[in-house]
Amino acid sequence: MEKKKTVFEAVIEHGFTRRDFLKMCTALAATLGLDYTKSDKVVKAMEMGSRVPVVWLSFQDCTGCSESFIRSSQPKTESVLLDMISLEYSEVLSTASGYQVEKSMEDVLKNYKGEYILAVEGSLPENEAFLSIAGKSAKETFLQMAAGAKAIVAYGSCSSWGGIAAAHPNPTGAKSIKSYVSNTPVILIPGCPPIAEVMTGVIAYIITFGKLPELDGFGRPTSFYRHRIHDKCNRRAYFDAGLFVENFDDEGAKQGYCLYKVGCKGPTTYNSCAEMRWNGGVSYPIQSGNPCIGCAEAGFWDNGPFYTRRAEIPGTQTTINPDKVGLSAIGVAAAGIAVHATGTVVKKRETINGVEKNE
Ligand code: SF4
Ligand code: F3S
């Protein structure tokens, strides 16, 4: 078997300079949340470490997760696809097709057993008749590839929790991929779609440190899912001051006030959108005027209706009452403090819409 190229060798082979390589490593270190003095650790790992073989399977999904992934900006998608990973199989991105691409999957099982990362977008139907690819049921393909993987990454809310296919009445019996795995570690990167740089960060972490990143009780990497959107939201000062948008076309909306009363689920949603933002750090839903609809949380399609305010958010034991808070402009400062106090007692949940934490 041909010797696997290191990430550095792949970068140079694709016509980039060492300076480009160092820039890529610095971007990765930033994505990993490492202090810039530690970027040499990433440089060393990328010089020595070989590209990670990745098999990317798509099941019951809309392909939005792949769409999001190919917009990675830090590092850029081409660096990830050409240099950091060796994408052995992807229905969306592989240039090969038919028997040729099916053979790639067999080759991975033969040559990289226990070394490859299995990325999955989309949920699996309980009834195998609902999805088959290349004459095999999706479940059979998944179980075969999962058994030989070093780790499985459930990329997106469908593979993480079941997603839209699992929404009521769930005609296919859609489930998260984790419910079919017991022996291989599963990393959840939920979001509809998820943030591309989180996937990049997870892969970079595995290459750099030779182990999986720290995960929370649900299997999400803590470095990207430790905060609620609400904790880092750019509109948080307005929440604390009791200044809310009442309607999407009112003066509060023009002023950029808090979107809680028009259905924002930021107080109960764990994701990095408010910190990392999207499209190279340009914006994220709340910054663009749209409430967070909780797309990274389990069962979010059934946890609606969207854009409807919640004086009490189910399952969180919070007692935020924006009606009372917004009543007096004079009492804004005092009310803000009171809201802040109640807002921050939103409890960390032990379950997300019925999905149990492992701890
Ligand atoms: Fe931001 Fe939503 Fe929290 Fe308001 S409720 S501060 S818009 S996350
Ligand atoms: Fe989703 Fe909320 Fe982020 S809707 S994209 S988790 S701001």
CSV table of C-alpha atoms and ligand atoms in Angstrom, one decimal:
chain,number,residue,atom,x,y,z
A,1,MET,CA,0.0,0.0,0.0
A,2,GLU,CA,1.2,3.5,-0.9
A,3,LYS,CA,2.6,5.5,2.1
A,4,LYS,CA,0.1,8.0,3.3
A,5,LYS,CA,1.1,11.6,2.8
A,6,THR,CA,1.5,14.0,5.7
A,7,VAL,CA,-0.8,17.0,5.7
A,8,PHE,CA,2.3,19.2,5.0
A,9,GLU,CA,3.3,17.1,2.0
A,10,ALA,CA,-0.2,17.3,0.6
A,11,VAL,CA,-0.2,21.1,1.0
A,12,ILE,CA,3.1,21.5,-0.9
A,13,GLU,CA,2.1,19.0,-3.5
A,14,HIS,CA,-1.0,21.1,-4.2
A,15,GLY,CA,1.2,24.1,-5.1
A,16,PHE,CA,1.0,26.0,-1.8
A,17,THR,CA,4.0,27.4,0.1
A,18,ARG,CA,5.2,26.8,3.6
A,19,ARG,CA,3.9,30.2,4.4
A,20,ASP,CA,0.4,29.1,3.3
A,21,PHE,CA,0.8,25.9,5.4
A,22,LEU,CA,1.6,28.0,8.5
A,23,LYS,CA,-1.4,30.3,7.8
A,24,MET,CA,-3.6,27.2,7.6
A,25,CYS,CA,-2.2,25.9,10.9
A,26,THR,CA,-2.7,29.3,12.6
A,27,ALA,CA,-6.4,29.3,11.4
A,28,LEU,CA,-6.8,25.8,12.7
A,29,ALA,CA,-5.3,26.7,16.1
A,30,ALA,CA,-7.8,29.6,16.3
A,31,THR,CA,-10.7,27.3,15.4
A,32,LEU,CA,-9.5,24.9,18.1
A,33,GLY,CA,-9.5,27.8,20.6
A,34,LEU,CA,-5.8,27.4,21.2
A,35,ASP,CA,-3.7,30.4,22.2
A,36,TYR,CA,-1.5,31.5,19.3
A,37,THR,CA,1.6,30.5,21.2
A,38,LYS,CA,0.4,26.9,20.9
A,39,SER,CA,0.0,27.0,17.2
A,40,ASP,CA,3.4,25.3,16.8
A,41,LYS,CA,1.7,22.2,18.3
A,42,VAL,CA,-0.7,22.2,15.3
A,43,VAL,CA,2.2,22.9,12.9
A,44,LYS,CA,4.2,19.9,14.3
A,45,ALA,CA,1.1,17.6,14.1
A,46,MET,CA,0.4,18.6,10.5
A,47,GLU,CA,4.0,18.1,9.5
A,48,MET,CA,4.1,14.7,11.0
A,49,GLY,CA,0.5,13.5,10.9
A,50,SER,CA,-0.9,11.9,7.8
A,51,ARG,CA,-4.2,12.8,6.2
A,52,VAL,CA,-7.1,11.2,7.9
A,53,PRO,CA,-9.2,8.9,5.6
A,54,VAL,CA,-12.9,10.0,5.7
A,55,VAL,CA,-16.0,8.2,4.5
A,56,TRP,CA,-19.0,10.5,4.3
A,57,LEU,CA,-22.4,8.8,4.1
A,58,SER,CA,-25.6,10.6,3.4
A,59,PHE,CA,-28.9,9.2,4.6
A,60,GLN,CA,-32.3,10.8,5.2
A,61,ASP,CA,-31.2,14.4,4.8
A,62,CYS,CA,-31.5,17.5,2.5
A,63,THR,CA,-27.7,17.7,1.8
A,64,GLY,CA,-27.6,21.0,3.6
A,65,CYS,CA,-24.9,19.7,5.9
A,66,SER,CA,-22.5,19.1,3.0
A,67,GLU,CA,-23.5,22.4,1.6
A,68,SER,CA,-22.5,24.0,4.8
A,69,PHE,CA,-19.3,22.1,5.0
A,70,ILE,CA,-18.1,23.2,1.6
A,71,ARG,CA,-18.3,26.8,2.8
A,72,SER,CA,-15.7,26.3,5.5
A,73,SER,CA,-13.6,29.5,5.7
A,74,GLN,CA,-11.1,28.9,8.4
A,75,PRO,CA,-9.4,26.9,7.1
A,76,LYS,CA,-10.8,27.0,3.6
A,77,THR,CA,-12.7,23.9,2.2
A,78,GLU,CA,-10.1,23.2,-0.4
A,79,SER,CA,-7.4,22.9,2.3
A,80,VAL,CA,-9.6,20.5,4.3
A,81,LEU,CA,-10.5,18.4,1.3
A,82,LEU,CA,-7.2,18.3,-0.4
A,83,ASP,CA,-4.7,18.5,2.5
A,84,MET,CA,-6.1,17.6,5.9
A,85,ILE,CA,-8.4,14.7,5.0
A,86,SER,CA,-8.4,12.0,2.3
A,87,LEU,CA,-12.1,11.9,1.3
A,88,GLU,CA,-12.5,8.3,0.2
A,89,TYR,CA,-16.2,8.2,-0.3
A,90,SER,CA,-18.9,10.9,-0.5
A,91,GLU,CA,-22.1,10.8,-2.6
A,92,VAL,CA,-22.0,14.5,-3.0
A,93,LEU,CA,-18.3,15.3,-3.4
A,94,SER,CA,-16.7,12.2,-4.9
A,95,THR,CA,-15.9,12.6,-8.6
A,96,ALA,CA,-16.1,8.8,-9.1
A,97,SER,CA,-19.5,7.2,-9.3
A,98,GLY,CA,-21.2,3.7,-9.7
A,99,TYR,CA,-19.1,0.6,-9.1
A,100,GLN,CA,-15.9,2.7,-9.0
A,101,VAL,CA,-17.0,4.7,-5.9
A,102,GLU,CA,-18.5,1.6,-4.3
A,103,LYS,CA,-15.1,0.0,-4.6
A,104,SER,CA,-13.5,2.9,-2.7
A,105,MET,CA,-15.7,2.1,0.3
A,106,GLU,CA,-14.5,-1.6,0.2
A,107,ASP,CA,-10.9,-0.4,-0.1
A,108,VAL,CA,-11.3,1.7,3.0
A,109,LEU,CA,-12.5,-1.2,4.9
A,110,LYS,CA,-9.5,-3.3,3.7
A,111,ASN,CA,-6.8,-0.7,4.0
A,112,TYR,CA,-7.8,1.7,6.8
A,113,LYS,CA,-9.6,-0.5,9.3
A,114,GLY,CA,-9.7,1.3,12.7
A,115,GLU,CA,-8.2,4.5,11.2
A,116,TYR,CA,-10.9,6.2,9.2
A,117,ILE,CA,-13.5,8.7,10.4
A,118,LEU,CA,-17.0,7.9,9.4
A,119,ALA,CA,-19.0,11.2,8.9
A,120,VAL,CA,-22.7,10.8,8.5
A,121,GLU,CA,-25.4,13.3,7.6
A,122,GLY,CA,-29.0,12.3,7.8
A,123,SER,CA,-31.0,9.9,10.0
A,124,LEU,CA,-31.5,6.2,9.5
A,125,PRO,CA,-35.0,4.8,8.9
A,126,GLU,CA,-36.1,2.0,11.2
A,127,ASN,CA,-37.8,0.4,8.3
A,128,GLU,CA,-35.0,-0.5,6.0
A,129,ALA,CA,-37.3,-0.4,2.9
A,130,PHE,CA,-37.3,3.3,3.1
A,131,LEU,CA,-33.6,3.8,2.1
A,132,SER,CA,-31.2,1.7,0.1
A,133,ILE,CA,-28.1,2.8,-1.8
A,134,ALA,CA,-26.3,0.6,-4.3
A,135,GLY,CA,-28.6,-2.3,-3.6
A,136,LYS,CA,-27.9,-2.3,0.1
A,137,SER,CA,-30.1,-0.9,2.9
A,138,ALA,CA,-28.7,2.3,4.5
A,139,LYS,CA,-28.6,0.5,7.8
A,140,GLU,CA,-26.5,-2.3,6.5
A,141,THR,CA,-24.0,0.1,4.9
A,142,PHE,CA,-23.9,2.1,8.1
A,143,LEU,CA,-23.3,-0.8,10.4
A,144,GLN,CA,-20.6,-2.2,8.1
A,145,MET,CA,-18.7,1.1,7.9
A,146,ALA,CA,-19.3,1.9,11.6
A,147,ALA,CA,-17.7,-1.3,12.8
A,148,GLY,CA,-14.3,-0.4,11.2
A,149,ALA,CA,-14.2,3.3,12.0
A,150,LYS,CA,-11.9,5.0,14.5
A,151,ALA,CA,-14.8,7.4,15.3
A,152,ILE,CA,-18.1,8.4,13.9
A,153,VAL,CA,-19.1,12.0,13.4
A,154,ALA,CA,-22.9,12.6,13.3
A,155,TYR,CA,-22.8,15.8,11.3
A,156,GLY,CA,-26.0,17.7,11.6
A,157,SER,CA,-29.2,17.5,13.6
A,158,CYS,CA,-30.7,14.6,11.5
A,159,SER,CA,-27.9,12.2,12.2
A,160,SER,CA,-27.5,13.5,15.7
A,161,TRP,CA,-31.1,13.5,16.8
A,162,GLY,CA,-33.3,12.2,14.0
A,163,GLY,CA,-34.0,15.7,12.6
A,164,ILE,CA,-36.8,16.6,10.2
A,165,ALA,CA,-37.4,13.0,9.1
A,166,ALA,CA,-38.1,12.1,12.7
A,167,ALA,CA,-40.5,15.0,13.2
A,168,HIS,CA,-44.1,14.0,13.9
A,169,PRO,CA,-45.5,11.6,12.5
A,170,ASN,CA,-42.1,10.2,11.6
A,171,PRO,CA,-43.3,7.9,8.8
A,172,THR,CA,-40.0,6.2,8.3
A,173,GLY,CA,-39.2,5.6,12.0
A,174,ALA,CA,-36.2,7.9,11.6
A,175,LYS,CA,-33.6,7.7,14.4
A,176,SER,CA,-30.3,9.2,15.3
A,177,ILE,CA,-27.3,7.1,14.1
A,178,LYS,CA,-26.1,6.9,17.7
A,179,SER,CA,-29.0,4.6,18.5
A,180,TYR,CA,-27.5,2.0,16.3
A,181,VAL,CA,-23.9,2.1,17.6
A,182,SER,CA,-22.5,0.7,20.8
A,183,ASN,CA,-18.7,0.0,20.3
A,184,THR,CA,-17.5,3.0,18.3
A,185,PRO,CA,-17.3,6.5,19.7
A,186,VAL,CA,-19.8,8.9,18.2
A,187,ILE,CA,-19.2,12.6,18.2
A,188,LEU,CA,-22.4,14.7,17.7
A,189,ILE,CA,-22.2,18.0,15.7
A,190,PRO,CA,-25.8,19.0,15.7
A,191,GLY,CA,-27.2,22.0,13.8
A,192,CYS,CA,-29.5,22.5,10.8
A,193,PRO,CA,-27.0,22.8,9.2
A,194,PRO,CA,-24.0,22.6,11.5
A,195,ILE,CA,-21.2,25.1,11.4
A,196,ALA,CA,-18.5,23.9,9.0
A,197,GLU,CA,-15.6,25.0,11.1
A,198,VAL,CA,-16.8,22.8,14.0
A,199,MET,CA,-16.3,19.8,11.8
A,200,THR,CA,-12.9,21.1,10.6
A,201,GLY,CA,-12.0,21.8,14.3
A,202,VAL,CA,-12.9,18.2,15.3
A,203,ILE,CA,-10.9,16.7,12.5
A,204,ALA,CA,-7.9,19.0,13.3
A,205,TYR,CA,-8.1,18.1,16.9
A,206,ILE,CA,-7.9,14.4,16.1
A,207,ILE,CA,-4.9,14.9,13.9
A,208,THR,CA,-3.2,17.3,16.3
A,209,PHE,CA,-3.7,15.4,19.6
A,210,GLY,CA,-4.2,11.9,18.3
A,211,LYS,CA,-7.4,11.5,20.4
A,212,LEU,CA,-11.0,12.5,20.3
A,213,PRO,CA,-12.0,16.0,21.7
A,214,GLU,CA,-13.6,16.3,25.1
A,215,LEU,CA,-17.3,15.5,24.8
A,216,ASP,CA,-20.3,16.5,26.9
A,217,GLY,CA,-22.8,13.9,28.2
A,218,PHE,CA,-24.7,13.9,24.9
A,219,GLY,CA,-21.5,13.4,22.8
A,220,ARG,CA,-21.1,17.0,21.6
A,221,PRO,CA,-17.5,18.5,21.7
A,222,THR,CA,-17.5,20.8,24.7
A,223,SER,CA,-15.3,23.4,23.1
A,224,PHE,CA,-18.1,24.2,20.6
A,225,TYR,CA,-21.2,23.4,22.6
A,226,ARG,CA,-20.5,24.6,26.1
A,227,HIS,CA,-22.4,27.9,25.8
A,228,ARG,CA,-26.0,28.7,25.0
A,229,ILE,CA,-26.6,31.1,22.1
A,230,HIS,CA,-28.1,33.4,24.8
A,231,ASP,CA,-24.8,33.5,26.7
A,232,LYS,CA,-22.8,35.1,23.9
A,233,CYS,CA,-25.6,36.8,21.9
A,234,ASN,CA,-25.0,40.2,20.5
A,235,ARG,CA,-28.5,41.3,21.6
A,236,ARG,CA,-28.0,40.2,25.2
A,237,ALA,CA,-27.7,43.7,26.5
A,238,TYR,CA,-31.3,44.4,25.3
A,239,PHE,CA,-32.6,41.3,27.0
A,240,ASP,CA,-30.9,42.4,30.2
A,241,ALA,CA,-32.4,45.9,29.8
A,242,GLY,CA,-35.9,44.5,29.1
A,243,LEU,CA,-36.0,45.8,25.5
A,244,PHE,CA,-37.8,43.4,23.2
A,245,VAL,CA,-38.9,43.2,19.6
A,246,GLU,CA,-42.7,42.8,19.8
A,247,ASN,CA,-43.3,42.5,16.0
A,248,PHE,CA,-40.9,42.0,13.2
A,249,ASP,CA,-41.6,45.4,11.7
A,250,ASP,CA,-41.7,47.5,14.8
A,251,GLU,CA,-39.2,50.1,16.1
A,252,GLY,CA,-37.6,47.6,18.4
A,253,ALA,CA,-36.8,45.4,15.4
A,254,LYS,CA,-35.2,48.4,13.7
A,255,GLN,CA,-33.2,49.1,16.8
A,256,GLY,CA,-31.9,45.5,17.0
A,257,TYR,CA,-33.6,44.7,20.4
A,258,CYS,CA,-33.8,41.2,21.9
A,259,LEU,CA,-35.9,38.7,19.9
A,260,TYR,CA,-37.1,36.6,22.9
A,261,LYS,CA,-40.8,37.7,22.5
A,262,VAL,CA,-40.9,36.7,18.8
A,263,GLY,CA,-39.8,33.2,19.6
A,264,CYS,CA,-36.0,33.2,20.1
A,265,LYS,CA,-34.8,29.9,21.6
A,266,GLY,CA,-31.3,31.1,22.3
A,267,PRO,CA,-31.8,30.7,26.0
A,268,THR,CA,-32.1,26.9,25.6
A,269,THR,CA,-29.9,26.2,22.6
A,270,TYR,CA,-26.3,25.1,22.8
A,271,ASN,CA,-24.2,26.0,19.8
A,272,SER,CA,-21.3,28.3,18.8
A,273,CYS,CA,-23.2,30.5,16.3
A,274,ALA,CA,-22.9,33.6,18.5
A,275,GLU,CA,-19.2,33.2,18.9
A,276,MET,CA,-18.0,31.8,15.6
A,277,ARG,CA,-20.8,33.1,13.4
A,278,TRP,CA,-21.3,32.0,9.8
A,279,ASN,CA,-19.8,32.6,6.4
A,280,GLY,CA,-16.4,33.5,7.6
A,281,GLY,CA,-17.6,35.2,10.8
A,282,VAL,CA,-20.0,37.6,8.9
A,283,SER,CA,-23.2,37.0,10.8
A,284,TYR,CA,-25.6,34.5,12.3
A,285,PRO,CA,-29.4,34.2,12.5
A,286,ILE,CA,-30.0,36.6,15.4
A,287,GLN,CA,-27.6,39.2,14.1
A,288,SER,CA,-29.5,39.1,10.8
A,289,GLY,CA,-32.8,39.7,12.6
A,290,ASN,CA,-34.1,36.2,12.9
A,291,PRO,CA,-34.7,34.5,16.3
A,292,CYS,CA,-32.7,31.4,17.0
A,293,ILE,CA,-35.2,28.5,16.2
A,294,GLY,CA,-33.1,26.0,18.3
A,295,CYS,CA,-31.9,24.1,15.2
A,296,ALA,CA,-29.1,22.4,17.2
A,297,GLU,CA,-31.4,20.9,19.8
A,298,ALA,CA,-33.1,17.5,19.6
A,299,GLY,CA,-36.6,17.5,18.2
A,300,PHE,CA,-36.5,21.1,17.3
A,301,TRP,CA,-39.0,20.6,14.4
A,302,ASP,CA,-41.6,19.5,16.9
A,303,ASN,CA,-40.6,22.0,19.5
A,304,GLY,CA,-42.5,24.8,17.8
A,305,PRO,CA,-44.3,26.7,16.6
A,306,PHE,CA,-41.4,28.8,15.5
A,307,TYR,CA,-41.6,32.6,15.9
A,308,THR,CA,-43.9,32.3,18.9
A,309,ARG,CA,-42.9,33.7,22.1
A,310,ARG,CA,-42.5,31.5,25.2
A,311,ALA,CA,-43.0,33.1,28.6
A,312,GLU,CA,-42.1,29.7,29.9
A,313,ILE,CA,-39.7,27.5,27.9
A,314,PRO,CA,-40.6,23.9,28.3
A,315,GLY,CA,-38.2,21.7,30.0
A,316,THR,CA,-36.0,24.4,31.3
A,317,GLN,CA,-37.7,25.5,34.5
A,318,THR,CA,-37.0,29.1,33.6
A,319,THR,CA,-39.4,31.8,34.8
A,320,ILE,CA,-38.6,34.6,32.4
A,321,ASN,CA,-41.7,36.7,31.9
A,322,PRO,CA,-40.9,39.3,29.3
A,323,ASP,CA,-44.4,40.9,29.6
A,324,LYS,CA,-43.6,42.0,33.1
A,325,VAL,CA,-40.0,43.0,32.3
A,326,GLY,CA,-41.0,45.2,29.4
A,327,LEU,CA,-43.8,47.1,31.2
A,328,SER,CA,-41.9,50.1,32.5
A,329,ALA,CA,-39.4,52.1,30.7
A,330,ILE,CA,-38.5,53.9,33.9
A,331,GLY,CA,-37.8,50.6,35.7
A,332,VAL,CA,-35.7,49.3,32.9
A,333,ALA,CA,-32.5,49.1,34.8
A,334,ALA,CA,-34.0,47.4,37.8
A,335,ALA,CA,-36.1,45.1,35.6
A,336,GLY,CA,-33.0,44.3,33.6
A,337,ILE,CA,-31.2,43.1,36.6
A,338,ALA,CA,-34.2,41.0,37.7
A,339,VAL,CA,-34.4,39.5,34.2
A,340,HIS,CA,-30.8,38.8,34.1
A,341,ALA,CA,-31.1,37.0,37.4
A,342,THR,CA,-34.0,34.9,36.2
A,343,GLY,CA,-32.5,34.4,32.8
A,344,THR,CA,-29.3,32.9,34.0
A,345,VAL,CA,-31.0,30.4,36.2
A,346,VAL,CA,-32.1,28.5,33.1
A,347,LYS,CA,-31.0,25.1,34.2
A,348,LYS,CA,-28.7,22.8,32.2
A,349,ARG,CA,-30.9,19.9,31.1
A,350,GLU,CA,-30.3,16.3,31.8
A,351,THR,CA,-32.3,15.4,28.7
A,352,ILE,CA,-33.0,17.2,25.4
A,353,ASN,CA,-36.5,16.5,24.3
A,354,GLY,CA,-36.3,13.0,25.6
A,355,VAL,CA,-32.7,12.2,24.5
A,356,GLU,CA,-30.9,11.2,27.7
A,357,LYS,CA,-27.5,12.5,28.7
A,358,ASN,CA,-25.0,9.6,29.1
A,359,GLU,CA,-23.5,10.7,32.4
B,1,SF4,FE1,-30.2,36.9,22.1
B,1,SF4,FE2,-32.4,35.4,21.9
B,1,SF4,FE3,-31.2,35.7,24.2
B,1,SF4,FE4,-32.5,37.7,23.1
B,1,SF4,S1,-33.4,35.8,23.8
B,1,SF4,S2,-30.5,37.8,24.1
B,1,SF4,S3,-32.1,37.5,20.9
B,1,SF4,S4,-30.4,34.7,22.4
B,2,F3S,FE1,-29.4,27.3,14.6
B,2,F3S,FE2,-29.9,29.0,16.5
B,2,F3S,FE3,-27.5,28.9,15.4
B,2,F3S,S1,-31.3,28.5,14.8
B,2,F3S,S2,-27.9,28.3,13.3
B,2,F3S,S3,-28.5,27.3,16.6
B,2,F3S,S4,-28.5,30.7,16.1
